[in-house]
């Protein structure tokens, strides 16, 4: 291509057109890509790219447009699929985009979903308010009650059973293997294809791998532990290859794509530091939970690592791995003995005085965050829904970060003392 007789402005746009330095195969760290569209050498190749997207059969994708597929996202998807022991990962712009896209990919008007009674507030809202508008019915249930699950499956013939592996914010564990066995036995008896989905954001695939237990879809908000520093938003669904296209078609047409620079950051900074962050966070969480449990102003502490944890046996079964031992997570929920307004006073004191604990929503970050679900993340649930989700007005959720645990304890202690 002759560019000599082209004007400076045109040359400033097109440069060398194709530069040999664009072969990045020698980079130690993959480059951040930020080209939303791609040069197609011929109409045939352009058409091939669209066909390949709809029916992928080669390992060498033809990049066409970022809303279809994109190199940084694809690297992250492959890494997450490997991490979760799934066949494919599909990345989205946020955890909520991953959850809503899974619904759109699997369900249509008239379908029913069984969902565990306690989920993240926006997930509750999505199911209750938006899915009902599309004619998709969500039945809230208690998935700890397996005979109830059996009878609901028979009564409602749902398409999907939905849950969080460790519930937000009540930190309840779900017996995933038994739930899968109940669904499988129903499927076998009735020749049905009910599938299961687990939001594993609170535990991460480092602690628990739901797909190994027969769960069909593992969902993550990448915004939390998997990115870890509070700088990126993202979501991911990991599943078997047969669901890849429908999820990618939803992403293409509804547009919830993950930004390549976020995919790059989650891949390079988040995933590579996850194990070491979790180790420190869990060591600290154990100390902080014991401190809270022994404090005279605290009425109740929920932490899967405590002896007093109600589902101690299930915690040991689900959260123990040969390679990493027992890993009870980094989230602690607790209540003060006194009334809800004293809990508000305590959190306001934290917001004002605390150096190592920040009053903020989100979790899994390097910074320790504290919040009150009834007034914040779950405030769109009405009082009845909060009660049936087990969320009391005064429940406090703490996400332990990487600070020195003694600093966190000191901040809790001094602000509890001032709460009168
Ligand atoms: C368990 C759980 N799932 C999903 C989400 C939604 O993730 P995002 O904020 O990335 O949309 C959250 C957010 O807090 C969450 O706690």
mmCIF file of C-alpha atoms and ligand atoms in Angstrom, residues 92-99 119-123 162 164-169 199-203 219-224 232-236 331 361-363 371 377-378 397, ligand 1:
data_model
loop_
_atom_site.group_PDB
_atom_site.id
_atom_site.type_symbol
_atom_site.label_atom_id
_atom_site.label_comp_id
_atom_site.label_asym_id
_atom_site.label_seq_id
_atom_site.Cartn_x
_atom_site.Cartn_y
_atom_site.Cartn_z
ATOM 1 C CA UNK A 92 -19.471 -10.026 31.363
ATOM 2 C CA UNK A 93 -19.315 -6.383 32.407
ATOM 3 C CA UNK A 94 -20.331 -7.109 36.029
ATOM 4 C CA UNK A 95 -21.529 -9.904 38.283
ATOM 5 C CA UNK A 96 -25.131 -8.771 37.744
ATOM 6 C CA UNK A 97 -24.618 -8.848 33.991
ATOM 7 C CA UNK A 98 -23.362 -12.450 34.305
ATOM 8 C CA UNK A 99 -26.419 -13.471 36.368
ATOM 9 C CA UNK A 119 -29.167 -14.104 47.836
ATOM 10 C CA UNK A 120 -27.419 -10.800 47.135
ATOM 11 C CA UNK A 121 -29.904 -7.875 47.214
ATOM 12 C CA UNK A 122 -29.669 -6.977 43.503
ATOM 13 C CA UNK A 123 -30.010 -10.650 42.537
ATOM 14 C CA UNK A 162 -30.298 -21.087 41.720
ATOM 15 C CA UNK A 164 -25.102 -18.875 46.357
ATOM 16 C CA UNK A 165 -22.488 -21.267 47.758
ATOM 17 C CA UNK A 166 -22.106 -19.089 50.890
ATOM 18 C CA UNK A 167 -25.101 -16.813 51.174
ATOM 19 C CA UNK A 168 -24.882 -13.032 51.176
ATOM 20 C CA UNK A 169 -25.069 -11.802 53.934
ATOM 21 C CA UNK A 199 -22.934 -17.873 42.566
ATOM 22 C CA UNK A 200 -19.544 -18.681 44.107
ATOM 23 C CA UNK A 201 -18.428 -15.068 44.642
ATOM 24 C CA UNK A 202 -18.112 -15.321 48.453
ATOM 25 C CA UNK A 203 -15.868 -18.384 48.383
ATOM 26 C CA UNK A 219 -21.060 -17.580 38.456
ATOM 27 C CA UNK A 220 -18.685 -14.924 39.755
ATOM 28 C CA UNK A 221 -18.696 -11.260 40.394
ATOM 29 C CA UNK A 222 -15.098 -10.582 39.346
ATOM 30 C CA UNK A 223 -15.454 -7.216 41.051
ATOM 31 C CA UNK A 224 -14.706 -8.829 44.416
ATOM 32 C CA UNK A 232 -12.383 -3.321 38.291
ATOM 33 C CA UNK A 233 -15.927 -4.551 37.693
ATOM 34 C CA UNK A 234 -16.639 -7.813 35.932
ATOM 35 C CA UNK A 235 -18.591 -11.041 35.909
ATOM 36 C CA UNK A 236 -18.077 -14.593 34.657
ATOM 37 C CA UNK A 331 -16.430 -12.760 55.590
ATOM 38 C CA UNK A 361 -20.217 -2.059 50.382
ATOM 39 C CA UNK A 362 -18.354 -4.693 48.302
ATOM 40 C CA UNK A 363 -16.025 -7.368 49.624
ATOM 41 C CA UNK A 371 -21.662 -2.521 55.973
ATOM 42 C CA UNK A 377 -26.976 -4.041 49.927
ATOM 43 C CA UNK A 378 -30.333 -5.638 50.767
ATOM 44 C CA UNK A 397 -21.196 -7.762 57.428
HETATM 45 C C1 LIG B 1 -22.800 -12.696 45.906
HETATM 46 C C2 LIG B 1 -22.827 -11.595 44.886
HETATM 47 N N1 LIG B 1 -23.145 -11.887 43.616
HETATM 48 C C3 LIG B 1 -23.175 -10.939 42.663
HETATM 49 C C4 LIG B 1 -22.889 -9.629 42.958
HETATM 50 C C5 LIG B 1 -22.963 -8.597 41.872
HETATM 51 O O1 LIG B 1 -21.697 -8.288 41.405
HETATM 52 P P1 LIG B 1 -21.361 -6.918 40.654
HETATM 53 O O2 LIG B 1 -21.385 -5.835 41.666
HETATM 54 O O3 LIG B 1 -20.024 -7.199 40.050
HETATM 55 O O4 LIG B 1 -22.417 -6.749 39.619
HETATM 56 C C6 LIG B 1 -22.554 -9.277 44.272
HETATM 57 C C7 LIG B 1 -22.243 -7.882 44.617
HETATM 58 O O5 LIG B 1 -22.027 -7.538 45.747
HETATM 59 C C8 LIG B 1 -22.522 -10.294 45.264
HETATM 60 O O6 LIG B 1 -22.224 -10.016 46.545
#
